Every structure is written in structure tokens, then in C-alpha cells.
Amino acid sequence: MDEEGLADISARYIRFAETEARDRSPLYEELARAVAGDRETLGFLSTLPDVKRQPNLLLAAVRHLYGTPTGWSEFRQALQANPDAIRSLMLERSTQTNEPGRCATLLPVLARLPQPLALVEVGTSAGLCLMPDLYSYDYGRKVIRAPTMASKPPVFRCSASETTPLPTTSPQVVWRAGLDLSPIDTSDASQVAWLETLVWPEQTARLANLRAALKIAAKVKPRLVKGDLRGSDLVRLCSEAPKDATLVVFHTAVLDYVSDLADREAFALQVMRLSPYWVSNEFSRVFPSIATRAGTSWPPGRFLLSANGSPVAWTDPHGASLEWIADEA
């Protein structure tokens, strides 16, 4: 790879350190910055397909195989000693981070729709975001409790702006299904272990909530279908939703992995034909036509939540905060 290509990878890691890891994971910020300045590690990354060069995947692969390093020196030593094993895992796995905490940012939108709901999630991973009605939420000025279940539900804390229309109760979900290229089986210990590794090292509360959500998923067993969001699989799945429920197709942190803008826009058009409601929670770069309607100042490291193509809120990627902008855009 030429110098320009290595510089692009370096910039990607710097961007991750500054806009995603900062104030969330001191270790990941340190490691990403060090990778960006290390020519040998950049060279290793250059041997991988572009979609496999992402920071979350490299950092998780090393941790999964060799434990959480204390710092850059230990991380670099593990990578230098075991490049083939790390490369193999990165090629095998993907960052199917199934962050159920994102339900806290989806809830204000879902609760305002005509009830009951039929949910279809694309890029569903283990289906943890398909169960927003089974979790508890703490928005500071309002708490929403989950229904009584055998498994203790996670409590997702989300700092919501004053203008956010917080719901009084969870939405009523009567049908749910997810679509993914490689659905995660919550009964498979190795797949669950990978999901847990994708939680950043310092985020112990987030890990505890993930484990609680996994226990609920193991009991509820949301329907997960293997398929591509760009093909007929989504059409078939939507056709199965009950007609007396409001169909909602949604996704969080998924479309960024569809590299071609035309493909993303074609997906959006298809969803709008299939469903009366489309909810997107992605980085602003994913749908530029939507982002331009959210103002000229885009907060770094935040997702843009939109409903049917209209900007609704800026959200934390892991669901920790929500800034409502629907009345401003």
C-alpha cells in the first residue's frame, strides 16, 4: 500500500480516538492514537480488506485472544507475536456490537407511533434491540420500569435534553423479527463471548446490562433471519408482520457498513415502500441528505436519529444521551 493509503488508515484511527473513544475509554483512545502513529501496525492493517481495518475490530480481536492489555506496549507485543491469529479472527468476525442501550434513544420515537407495533430490525446481531418493551429506562427526570420477568431487566440510563418528549410507558410490541447476514445465537457461548469482548474495557455497567439483556433474549428468543438488507429477504420478512399492528423498520449503526451511498439510498427507498415508519440511528455521514436538514453543526461522535427521513435527535452511539432536535430542524 502506498503512503496515501497508510495515511488514510492512520486518520481513521485518529478520528476514532478523538470522536468515539475520548471520554468513554481511555485505553482505547491511547491504543488508537498509538496505532495511528505506528507504521508496522498500519502495514498489518493494510493487508486486510478495508471493512476489516476498523478500530473496534482490531482492538476487540487482540483482547479476545490475549486479554485486555495494560497499554500500548503490551498491545503491540501481542500483535507482533501473533499477527496470523489476529488476522484470522478479524477476517472471521465482524463488529456486531449489539448495544441494547440504544433502545433508550429509540424509545421516545417508538412510543409516539400508533400502537401496537410490529418491529423489524435490520443488522439485528443477537436481536437485543428488538426488545425495547422489556427493559427499564432512567432518563433522570423520568423512570420507565420493565414488566415483571423471571430475569432481572437491565436499566439503561440516558441523559435526555429538556425538549425530549419522554414516554410515560414502554411501547406495546406484539411482533418482532430481525434480519442479519450472520445472526448471533445467544445459546452459543463462543458467540456471546465475542459480543462481550466488543464492550469497551472500562464500561463495566454497559457489560452488566448486556449480560442482563442476553438472559432476556435467551428466554424470549426473538426471531432472527439470515439475509441481506439489500435484497428480497427484507421484503419477505416485512410481509409476515401482522396487518393490525404498525410496522416499523429500524436500524442502529448498520448502514455505515454499506459502503456505496447509492446502495444506502436504494435501501431507504425500499423501506419507505415496505413500511409506514422507518427509524434510522446512524452516523450523519450515512445519509447526507438527511443530515443536511439537521443544521450546519454536526456534533462529532454522535448518531443522527431520524424518522421517515426527518432528523429527530443527536444520540450517543451507546445510548447514553439524547438531544432532541425535531422542532429545530
mmCIF file of N, CA, C and O in Angstrom, residues 199-294:
data_model
loop_
_atom_site.group_PDB
_atom_site.id
_atom_site.type_symbol
_atom_site.label_atom_id
_atom_site.label_comp_id
_atom_site.label_asym_id
_atom_site.label_seq_id
_atom_site.Cartn_x
_atom_site.Cartn_y
_atom_site.Cartn_z
ATOM 1 N N VAL A 199 -17.665 -4.934 24.067
ATOM 2 C CA VAL A 199 -17.896 -3.859 25.032
ATOM 3 C C VAL A 199 -16.532 -3.309 25.454
ATOM 4 O O VAL A 199 -15.634 -4.070 25.798
ATOM 5 N N TRP A 200 -16.385 -2.020 25.454
ATOM 6 C CA TRP A 200 -15.090 -1.404 25.738
ATOM 7 C C TRP A 200 -14.657 -1.674 27.174
ATOM 8 O O TRP A 200 -15.506 -1.782 28.082
ATOM 9 N N PRO A 201 -13.361 -1.814 27.412
ATOM 10 C CA PRO A 201 -12.852 -2.384 28.669
ATOM 11 C C PRO A 201 -13.292 -1.699 29.956
ATOM 12 O O PRO A 201 -13.541 -2.368 30.958
ATOM 13 N N GLU A 202 -13.407 -0.380 29.984
ATOM 14 C CA GLU A 202 -13.744 0.299 31.242
ATOM 15 C C GLU A 202 -15.244 0.324 31.534
ATOM 16 O O GLU A 202 -15.675 0.714 32.612
ATOM 17 N N GLN A 203 -16.056 -0.106 30.575
ATOM 18 C CA GLN A 203 -17.507 0.093 30.673
ATOM 19 C C GLN A 203 -18.190 -1.104 31.336
ATOM 20 O O GLN A 203 -18.912 -1.883 30.714
ATOM 21 N N THR A 204 -17.977 -1.225 32.642
ATOM 22 C CA THR A 204 -18.480 -2.372 33.397
ATOM 23 C C THR A 204 -20.006 -2.364 33.497
ATOM 24 O O THR A 204 -20.643 -3.423 33.444
ATOM 25 N N ALA A 205 -20.609 -1.187 33.644
ATOM 26 C CA ALA A 205 -22.073 -1.124 33.723
ATOM 27 C C ALA A 205 -22.690 -1.533 32.387
ATOM 28 O O ALA A 205 -23.718 -2.229 32.352
ATOM 29 N N ARG A 206 -22.069 -1.116 31.311
ATOM 30 C CA ARG A 206 -22.559 -1.488 29.986
ATOM 31 C C ARG A 206 -22.482 -3.000 29.794
ATOM 32 O O ARG A 206 -23.402 -3.616 29.226
ATOM 33 N N LEU A 207 -21.416 -3.609 30.273
ATOM 34 C CA LEU A 207 -21.266 -5.062 30.162
ATOM 35 C C LEU A 207 -22.332 -5.776 30.986
ATOM 36 O O LEU A 207 -22.927 -6.766 30.532
ATOM 37 N N ALA A 208 -22.590 -5.282 32.193
ATOM 38 C CA ALA A 208 -23.620 -5.898 33.038
ATOM 39 C C ALA A 208 -24.990 -5.814 32.369
ATOM 40 O O ALA A 208 -25.778 -6.774 32.404
ATOM 41 N N ASN A 209 -25.291 -4.681 31.756
ATOM 42 C CA ASN A 209 -26.572 -4.529 31.060
ATOM 43 C C ASN A 209 -26.664 -5.454 29.844
ATOM 44 O O ASN A 209 -27.734 -5.998 29.545
ATOM 45 N N LEU A 210 -25.551 -5.611 29.141
ATOM 46 C CA LEU A 210 -25.536 -6.525 28.001
ATOM 47 C C LEU A 210 -25.865 -7.943 28.456
ATOM 48 O O LEU A 210 -26.689 -8.639 27.835
ATOM 49 N N ARG A 211 -25.239 -8.372 29.536
ATOM 50 C CA ARG A 211 -25.480 -9.732 30.038
ATOM 51 C C ARG A 211 -26.922 -9.907 30.483
ATOM 52 O O ARG A 211 -27.525 -10.965 30.262
ATOM 53 N N ALA A 212 -27.499 -8.878 31.089
ATOM 54 C CA ALA A 212 -28.902 -8.961 31.502
ATOM 55 C C ALA A 212 -29.820 -9.059 30.285
ATOM 56 O O ALA A 212 -30.799 -9.824 30.287
ATOM 57 N N ALA A 213 -29.508 -8.292 29.240
ATOM 58 C CA ALA A 213 -30.314 -8.344 28.016
ATOM 59 C C ALA A 213 -30.182 -9.707 27.334
ATOM 60 O O ALA A 213 -31.157 -10.232 26.773
ATOM 61 N N LEU A 214 -28.992 -10.283 27.372
ATOM 62 C CA LEU A 214 -28.783 -11.603 26.771
ATOM 63 C C LEU A 214 -29.627 -12.666 27.468
ATOM 64 O O LEU A 214 -30.155 -13.581 26.815
ATOM 65 N N LYS A 215 -29.784 -12.558 28.770
ATOM 66 C CA LYS A 215 -30.614 -13.518 29.514
ATOM 67 C C LYS A 215 -32.074 -13.409 29.082
ATOM 68 O O LYS A 215 -32.770 -14.417 28.947
ATOM 69 N N ILE A 216 -32.536 -12.184 28.859
ATOM 70 C CA ILE A 216 -33.909 -11.994 28.399
ATOM 71 C C ILE A 216 -34.079 -12.555 26.990
ATOM 72 O O ILE A 216 -35.068 -13.233 26.681
ATOM 73 N N ALA A 217 -33.106 -12.305 26.141
ATOM 74 C CA ALA A 217 -33.170 -12.815 24.762
ATOM 75 C C ALA A 217 -33.198 -14.337 24.738
ATOM 76 O O ALA A 217 -33.872 -14.949 23.896
ATOM 77 N N ALA A 218 -32.473 -14.950 25.660
ATOM 78 C CA ALA A 218 -32.447 -16.415 25.719
ATOM 79 C C ALA A 218 -33.818 -16.981 26.053
ATOM 80 O O ALA A 218 -34.157 -18.098 25.641
ATOM 81 N N LYS A 219 -34.633 -16.217 26.777
ATOM 82 C CA LYS A 219 -35.983 -16.660 27.130
ATOM 83 C C LYS A 219 -37.009 -16.264 26.072
ATOM 84 O O LYS A 219 -37.870 -17.047 25.690
ATOM 85 N N VAL A 220 -36.920 -15.027 25.581
ATOM 86 C CA VAL A 220 -37.884 -14.530 24.606
ATOM 87 C C VAL A 220 -37.655 -15.153 23.228
ATOM 88 O O VAL A 220 -38.599 -15.422 22.486
ATOM 89 N N LYS A 221 -36.376 -15.367 22.918
ATOM 90 C CA LYS A 221 -35.980 -15.914 21.610
ATOM 91 C C LYS A 221 -36.603 -15.131 20.442
ATOM 92 O O LYS A 221 -37.414 -15.665 19.669
ATOM 93 N N PRO A 222 -36.233 -13.857 20.299
ATOM 94 C CA PRO A 222 -36.755 -13.095 19.156
ATOM 95 C C PRO A 222 -36.352 -13.773 17.852
ATOM 96 O O PRO A 222 -35.280 -14.354 17.740
ATOM 97 N N ARG A 223 -37.227 -13.709 16.895
ATOM 98 C CA ARG A 223 -36.966 -14.377 15.624
ATOM 99 C C ARG A 223 -35.870 -13.651 14.853
ATOM 100 O O ARG A 223 -35.974 -12.446 14.595
ATOM 101 N N LEU A 224 -34.838 -14.375 14.488
ATOM 102 C CA LEU A 224 -33.718 -13.812 13.737
ATOM 103 C C LEU A 224 -33.576 -14.563 12.421
ATOM 104 O O LEU A 224 -33.507 -15.792 12.402
ATOM 105 N N VAL A 225 -33.541 -13.819 11.333
ATOM 106 C CA VAL A 225 -33.489 -14.402 9.995
ATOM 107 C C VAL A 225 -32.175 -14.026 9.333
ATOM 108 O O VAL A 225 -31.762 -12.859 9.365
ATOM 109 N N LYS A 226 -31.536 -15.005 8.722
ATOM 110 C CA LYS A 226 -30.298 -14.734 7.989
ATOM 111 C C LYS A 226 -30.643 -14.189 6.616
ATOM 112 O O LYS A 226 -31.404 -14.805 5.859
ATOM 113 N N GLY A 227 -30.110 -13.018 6.300
ATOM 114 C CA GLY A 227 -30.387 -12.441 4.993
ATOM 115 C C GLY A 227 -29.757 -11.074 4.834
ATOM 116 O O GLY A 227 -29.225 -10.502 5.786
ATOM 117 N N ASP A 228 -29.841 -10.553 3.618
ATOM 118 C CA ASP A 228 -29.223 -9.276 3.252
ATOM 119 C C ASP A 228 -30.288 -8.186 3.225
ATOM 120 O O ASP A 228 -31.359 -8.364 2.620
ATOM 121 N N LEU A 229 -29.992 -7.061 3.847
ATOM 122 C CA LEU A 229 -30.958 -5.955 3.892
ATOM 123 C C LEU A 229 -31.209 -5.350 2.514
ATOM 124 O O LEU A 229 -32.188 -4.636 2.307
ATOM 125 N N ARG A 230 -30.318 -5.627 1.556
ATOM 126 C CA ARG A 230 -30.453 -5.021 0.231
ATOM 127 C C ARG A 230 -31.233 -5.883 -0.761
ATOM 128 O O ARG A 230 -31.413 -5.495 -1.903
ATOM 129 N N GLY A 231 -31.690 -7.054 -0.311
ATOM 130 C CA GLY A 231 -32.360 -7.945 -1.235
ATOM 131 C C GLY A 231 -33.816 -8.198 -0.898
ATOM 132 O O GLY A 231 -34.470 -7.404 -0.212
ATOM 133 N N SER A 232 -34.309 -9.343 -1.363
ATOM 134 C CA SER A 232 -35.716 -9.696 -1.175
ATOM 135 C C SER A 232 -36.004 -10.233 0.220
ATOM 136 O O SER A 232 -37.175 -10.377 0.590
ATOM 137 N N ASP A 233 -34.948 -10.523 1.001
ATOM 138 C CA ASP A 233 -35.156 -11.062 2.350
ATOM 139 C C ASP A 233 -35.959 -10.089 3.208
ATOM 140 O O ASP A 233 -36.840 -10.495 3.965
ATOM 141 N N LEU A 234 -35.657 -8.819 3.096
ATOM 142 C CA LEU A 234 -36.369 -7.811 3.883
ATOM 143 C C LEU A 234 -37.824 -7.718 3.443
ATOM 144 O O LEU A 234 -38.725 -7.568 4.273
ATOM 145 N N VAL A 235 -38.048 -7.819 2.149
ATOM 146 C CA VAL A 235 -39.420 -7.760 1.623
ATOM 147 C C VAL A 235 -40.250 -8.896 2.216
ATOM 148 O O VAL A 235 -41.379 -8.691 2.693
ATOM 149 N N ARG A 236 -39.693 -10.098 2.208
ATOM 150 C CA ARG A 236 -40.420 -11.258 2.733
ATOM 151 C C ARG A 236 -40.696 -11.107 4.223
ATOM 152 O O ARG A 236 -41.798 -11.423 4.694
ATOM 153 N N LEU A 237 -39.712 -10.618 4.958
ATOM 154 C CA LEU A 237 -39.882 -10.502 6.406
ATOM 155 C C LEU A 237 -40.964 -9.473 6.736
ATOM 156 O O LEU A 237 -41.819 -9.711 7.603
ATOM 157 N N CYS A 238 -40.950 -8.350 6.060
ATOM 158 C CA CYS A 238 -41.967 -7.329 6.315
ATOM 159 C C CYS A 238 -43.368 -7.835 5.981
ATOM 160 O O CYS A 238 -44.348 -7.466 6.645
ATOM 161 N N SER A 239 -43.467 -8.683 4.971
ATOM 162 C CA SER A 239 -44.780 -9.192 4.561
ATOM 163 C C SER A 239 -45.393 -10.101 5.613
ATOM 164 O O SER A 239 -46.607 -10.338 5.607
ATOM 165 N N GLU A 240 -44.572 -10.606 6.523
ATOM 166 C CA GLU A 240 -45.058 -11.514 7.553
ATOM 167 C C GLU A 240 -45.599 -10.779 8.776
ATOM 168 O O GLU A 240 -46.233 -11.396 9.638
ATOM 169 N N ALA A 241 -45.357 -9.497 8.883
ATOM 170 C CA ALA A 241 -45.818 -8.745 10.053
ATOM 171 C C ALA A 241 -47.349 -8.713 10.092
ATOM 172 O O ALA A 241 -47.999 -8.634 9.047
ATOM 173 N N PRO A 242 -47.944 -8.773 11.284
ATOM 174 C CA PRO A 242 -49.405 -8.729 11.388
ATOM 175 C C PRO A 242 -49.958 -7.408 10.861
ATOM 176 O O PRO A 242 -49.404 -6.343 11.107
ATOM 177 N N LYS A 243 -51.058 -7.490 10.135
ATOM 178 C CA LYS A 243 -51.626 -6.306 9.490
ATOM 179 C C LYS A 243 -52.291 -5.358 10.474
ATOM 180 O O LYS A 243 -52.508 -4.182 10.153
ATOM 181 N N ASP A 244 -52.633 -5.849 11.671
ATOM 182 C CA ASP A 244 -53.306 -4.996 12.643
ATOM 183 C C ASP A 244 -52.325 -4.323 13.604
ATOM 184 O O ASP A 244 -52.724 -3.779 14.638
ATOM 185 N N ALA A 245 -51.039 -4.354 13.267
ATOM 186 C CA ALA A 245 -50.006 -3.671 14.055
ATOM 187 C C ALA A 245 -49.260 -2.692 13.157
ATOM 188 O O ALA A 245 -49.211 -2.858 11.932
ATOM 189 N N THR A 246 -48.691 -1.660 13.741
ATOM 190 C CA THR A 246 -47.918 -0.663 12.989
ATOM 191 C C THR A 246 -46.524 -1.200 12.717
ATOM 192 O O THR A 246 -45.748 -1.446 13.648
ATOM 193 N N LEU A 247 -46.210 -1.396 11.463
ATOM 194 C CA LEU A 247 -44.897 -1.920 11.091
ATOM 195 C C LEU A 247 -43.848 -0.818 11.164
ATOM 196 O O LEU A 247 -44.033 0.267 10.611
ATOM 197 N N VAL A 248 -42.729 -1.118 11.844
ATOM 198 C CA VAL A 248 -41.602 -0.195 11.965
ATOM 199 C C VAL A 248 -40.334 -0.935 11.560
ATOM 200 O O VAL A 248 -40.001 -1.964 12.152
ATOM 201 N N VAL A 249 -39.651 -0.448 10.552
ATOM 202 C CA VAL A 249 -38.338 -0.980 10.182
ATOM 203 C C VAL A 249 -37.291 -0.022 10.739
ATOM 204 O O VAL A 249 -37.363 1.187 10.514
ATOM 205 N N PHE A 250 -36.331 -0.553 11.504
ATOM 206 C CA PHE A 250 -35.339 0.320 12.124
ATOM 207 C C PHE A 250 -33.956 -0.320 12.090
ATOM 208 O O PHE A 250 -33.812 -1.525 11.866
ATOM 209 N N HIS A 251 -32.954 0.506 12.341
ATOM 210 C CA HIS A 251 -31.572 0.025 12.379
ATOM 211 C C HIS A 251 -30.727 1.021 13.156
ATOM 212 O O HIS A 251 -31.014 2.227 13.181
ATOM 213 N N THR A 252 -29.671 0.523 13.793
ATOM 214 C CA THR A 252 -28.726 1.369 14.518
ATOM 215 C C THR A 252 -27.308 0.893 14.209
ATOM 216 O O THR A 252 -26.993 -0.288 14.348
ATOM 217 N N ALA A 253 -26.463 1.826 13.755
ATOM 218 C CA ALA A 253 -25.045 1.531 13.487
ATOM 219 C C ALA A 253 -24.871 0.353 12.525
ATOM 220 O O ALA A 253 -24.052 -0.530 12.761
ATOM 221 N N VAL A 254 -25.648 0.336 11.462
ATOM 222 C CA VAL A 254 -25.601 -0.762 10.494
ATOM 223 C C VAL A 254 -25.237 -0.278 9.091
ATOM 224 O O VAL A 254 -24.371 -0.845 8.432
ATOM 225 N N LEU A 255 -25.891 0.771 8.633
ATOM 226 C CA LEU A 255 -25.736 1.189 7.236
ATOM 227 C C LEU A 255 -24.360 1.782 6.937
ATOM 228 O O LEU A 255 -23.982 1.917 5.772
ATOM 229 N N ASP A 256 -23.597 2.115 7.959
ATOM 230 C CA ASP A 256 -22.227 2.590 7.753
ATOM 231 C C ASP A 256 -21.376 1.510 7.099
ATOM 232 O O ASP A 256 -20.352 1.792 6.483
ATOM 233 N N TYR A 257 -21.802 0.249 7.253
ATOM 234 C CA TYR A 257 -21.049 -0.868 6.675
ATOM 235 C C TYR A 257 -21.446 -1.144 5.224
ATOM 236 O O TYR A 257 -20.867 -2.016 4.587
ATOM 237 N N VAL A 258 -22.443 -0.430 4.731
ATOM 238 C CA VAL A 258 -22.774 -0.483 3.304
ATOM 239 C C VAL A 258 -22.030 0.674 2.655
ATOM 240 O O VAL A 258 -22.414 1.835 2.797
ATOM 241 N N SER A 259 -20.947 0.375 1.961
ATOM 242 C CA SER A 259 -20.002 1.419 1.543
ATOM 243 C C SER A 259 -20.546 2.341 0.469
ATOM 244 O O SER A 259 -20.180 3.517 0.416
ATOM 245 N N ASP A 260 -21.405 1.851 -0.387
ATOM 246 C CA ASP A 260 -21.870 2.647 -1.520
ATOM 247 C C ASP A 260 -23.095 3.476 -1.141
ATOM 248 O O ASP A 260 -24.114 2.932 -0.703
ATOM 249 N N LEU A 261 -22.999 4.789 -1.308
ATOM 250 C CA LEU A 261 -24.104 5.681 -0.963
ATOM 251 C C LEU A 261 -25.361 5.345 -1.755
ATOM 252 O O LEU A 261 -26.479 5.400 -1.229
ATOM 253 N N ALA A 262 -25.197 4.983 -3.017
ATOM 254 C CA ALA A 262 -26.359 4.635 -3.840
ATOM 255 C C ALA A 262 -27.094 3.434 -3.267
ATOM 256 O O ALA A 262 -28.330 3.378 -3.286
ATOM 257 N N ASP A 263 -26.344 2.457 -2.738
ATOM 258 C CA ASP A 263 -26.967 1.282 -2.128
ATOM 259 C C ASP A 263 -27.737 1.681 -0.866
ATOM 260 O O ASP A 263 -28.829 1.160 -0.601
ATOM 261 N N ARG A 264 -27.156 2.589 -0.085
ATOM 262 C CA ARG A 264 -27.844 3.028 1.135
ATOM 263 C C ARG A 264 -29.138 3.765 0.805
ATOM 264 O O ARG A 264 -30.169 3.562 1.453
ATOM 265 N N GLU A 265 -29.073 4.607 -0.219
ATOM 266 C CA GLU A 265 -30.265 5.365 -0.607
ATOM 267 C C GLU A 265 -31.326 4.452 -1.216
ATOM 268 O O GLU A 265 -32.531 4.650 -1.005
ATOM 269 N N ALA A 266 -30.885 3.424 -1.933
ATOM 270 C CA ALA A 266 -31.833 2.454 -2.500
ATOM 271 C C ALA A 266 -32.516 1.680 -1.377
ATOM 272 O O ALA A 266 -33.725 1.396 -1.454
ATOM 273 N N PHE A 267 -31.755 1.348 -0.350
ATOM 274 C CA PHE A 267 -32.338 0.675 0.815
ATOM 275 C C PHE A 267 -33.402 1.554 1.453
ATOM 276 O O PHE A 267 -34.499 1.086 1.781
ATOM 277 N N ALA A 268 -33.096 2.836 1.630
ATOM 278 C CA ALA A 268 -34.049 3.759 2.257
ATOM 279 C C ALA A 268 -35.341 3.842 1.452
ATOM 280 O O ALA A 268 -36.446 3.816 2.013
ATOM 281 N N LEU A 269 -35.218 3.917 0.143
ATOM 282 C CA LEU A 269 -36.405 3.986 -0.698
ATOM 283 C C LEU A 269 -37.240 2.720 -0.590
ATOM 284 O O LEU A 269 -38.478 2.764 -0.539
ATOM 285 N N GLN A 270 -36.549 1.575 -0.526
ATOM 286 C CA GLN A 270 -37.271 0.310 -0.398
ATOM 287 C C GLN A 270 -38.020 0.239 0.928
ATOM 288 O O GLN A 270 -39.185 -0.176 0.970
ATOM 289 N N VAL A 271 -37.364 0.643 2.004
ATOM 290 C CA VAL A 271 -38.002 0.590 3.316
ATOM 291 C C VAL A 271 -39.239 1.476 3.353
ATOM 292 O O VAL A 271 -40.284 1.101 3.898
ATOM 293 N N MET A 272 -39.160 2.654 2.756
ATOM 294 C CA MET A 272 -40.293 3.566 2.759
ATOM 295 C C MET A 272 -41.478 2.998 1.970
ATOM 296 O O MET A 272 -42.634 3.342 2.227
ATOM 297 N N ARG A 273 -41.184 2.121 1.007
ATOM 298 C CA ARG A 273 -42.265 1.454 0.280
ATOM 299 C C ARG A 273 -42.863 0.303 1.087
ATOM 300 O O ARG A 273 -44.055 0.007 0.967
ATOM 301 N N LEU A 274 -42.012 -0.329 1.896
ATOM 302 C CA LEU A 274 -42.439 -1.518 2.630
ATOM 303 C C LEU A 274 -43.168 -1.202 3.928
ATOM 304 O O LEU A 274 -44.014 -1.982 4.373
ATOM 305 N N SER A 275 -42.808 -0.080 4.543
ATOM 306 C CA SER A 275 -43.272 0.183 5.902
ATOM 307 C C SER A 275 -43.722 1.630 6.061
ATOM 308 O O SER A 275 -43.116 2.537 5.477
ATOM 309 N N PRO A 276 -44.761 1.877 6.873
ATOM 310 C CA PRO A 276 -45.178 3.267 7.102
ATOM 311 C C PRO A 276 -44.200 4.051 7.956
ATOM 312 O O PRO A 276 -44.222 5.280 7.953
ATOM 313 N N TYR A 277 -43.332 3.321 8.685
ATOM 314 C CA TYR A 277 -42.364 4.010 9.552
ATOM 315 C C TYR A 277 -40.978 3.397 9.402
ATOM 316 O O TYR A 277 -40.807 2.177 9.475
ATOM 317 N N TRP A 278 -40.014 4.291 9.189
ATOM 318 C CA TRP A 278 -38.600 3.909 9.081
ATOM 319 C C TRP A 278 -37.821 4.753 10.087
ATOM 320 O O TRP A 278 -37.860 5.979 10.038
ATOM 321 N N VAL A 279 -37.124 4.079 11.001
ATOM 322 C CA VAL A 279 -36.335 4.759 12.028
ATOM 323 C C VAL A 279 -34.872 4.397 11.831
ATOM 324 O O VAL A 279 -34.492 3.220 11.850
ATOM 325 N N SER A 280 -34.042 5.428 11.629
ATOM 326 C CA SER A 280 -32.609 5.253 11.390
ATOM 327 C C SER A 280 -31.813 5.915 12.500
ATOM 328 O O SER A 280 -32.099 7.048 12.891
ATOM 329 N N ASN A 281 -30.803 5.213 13.018
ATOM 330 C CA ASN A 281 -29.933 5.744 14.070
ATOM 331 C C ASN A 281 -28.487 5.459 13.662
ATOM 332 O O ASN A 281 -27.933 4.404 13.982
ATOM 333 N N GLU A 282 -27.907 6.377 12.913
ATOM 334 C CA GLU A 282 -26.615 6.162 12.272
ATOM 335 C C GLU A 282 -25.755 7.427 12.343
ATOM 336 O O GLU A 282 -26.257 8.513 12.638
ATOM 337 N N PHE A 283 -24.463 7.291 12.048
ATOM 338 C CA PHE A 283 -23.624 8.472 11.901
ATOM 339 C C PHE A 283 -24.197 9.354 10.792
ATOM 340 O O PHE A 283 -24.781 8.860 9.818
ATOM 341 N N SER A 284 -24.031 10.650 10.934
ATOM 342 C CA SER A 284 -24.626 11.593 9.983
ATOM 343 C C SER A 284 -24.133 11.369 8.562
ATOM 344 O O SER A 284 -24.844 11.674 7.598
ATOM 345 N N ARG A 285 -22.923 10.820 8.392
ATOM 346 C CA ARG A 285 -22.375 10.610 7.054
ATOM 347 C C ARG A 285 -23.126 9.527 6.274
ATOM 348 O O ARG A 285 -22.993 9.427 5.049
ATOM 349 N N VAL A 286 -23.893 8.697 6.957
ATOM 350 C CA VAL A 286 -24.562 7.580 6.298
ATOM 351 C C VAL A 286 -25.623 8.067 5.319
ATOM 352 O O VAL A 286 -25.728 7.572 4.195
ATOM 353 N N PHE A 287 -26.430 9.045 5.745
ATOM 354 C CA PHE A 287 -27.454 9.616 4.877
ATOM 355 C C PHE A 287 -27.262 11.139 4.831
ATOM 356 O O PHE A 287 -27.912 11.882 5.570
ATOM 357 N N PRO A 288 -26.368 11.625 3.972
ATOM 358 C CA PRO A 288 -26.088 13.063 3.916
ATOM 359 C C PRO A 288 -27.322 13.910 3.641
ATOM 360 O O PRO A 288 -27.433 15.033 4.144
ATOM 361 N N SER A 289 -28.255 13.384 2.861
ATOM 362 C CA SER A 289 -29.443 14.158 2.532
ATOM 363 C C SER A 289 -30.304 14.423 3.771
ATOM 364 O O SER A 289 -30.993 15.442 3.859
ATOM 365 N N ILE A 290 -30.254 13.513 4.739
ATOM 366 C CA ILE A 290 -30.972 13.722 5.996
ATOM 367 C C ILE A 290 -30.179 14.659 6.897
ATOM 368 O O ILE A 290 -30.728 15.573 7.521
ATOM 369 N N ALA A 291 -28.873 14.455 6.930
ATOM 370 C CA ALA A 291 -28.020 15.247 7.819
ATOM 371 C C ALA A 291 -28.050 16.732 7.477
ATOM 372 O O ALA A 291 -27.980 17.584 8.366
ATOM 373 N N THR A 292 -28.177 17.066 6.191
ATOM 374 C CA THR A 292 -28.203 18.477 5.808
ATOM 375 C C THR A 292 -29.430 19.189 6.368
ATOM 376 O O THR A 292 -29.431 20.416 6.497
ATOM 377 N N ARG A 293 -30.438 18.431 6.719
ATOM 378 C CA ARG A 293 -31.651 19.016 7.286
ATOM 379 C C ARG A 293 -31.569 19.137 8.802
ATOM 380 O O ARG A 293 -32.501 19.629 9.441
ATOM 381 N N ALA A 294 -30.450 18.697 9.376
ATOM 382 C CA ALA A 294 -30.272 18.749 10.826
ATOM 383 C C ALA A 294 -29.439 19.949 11.256
ATOM 384 O O ALA A 294 -28.975 20.014 12.389
#
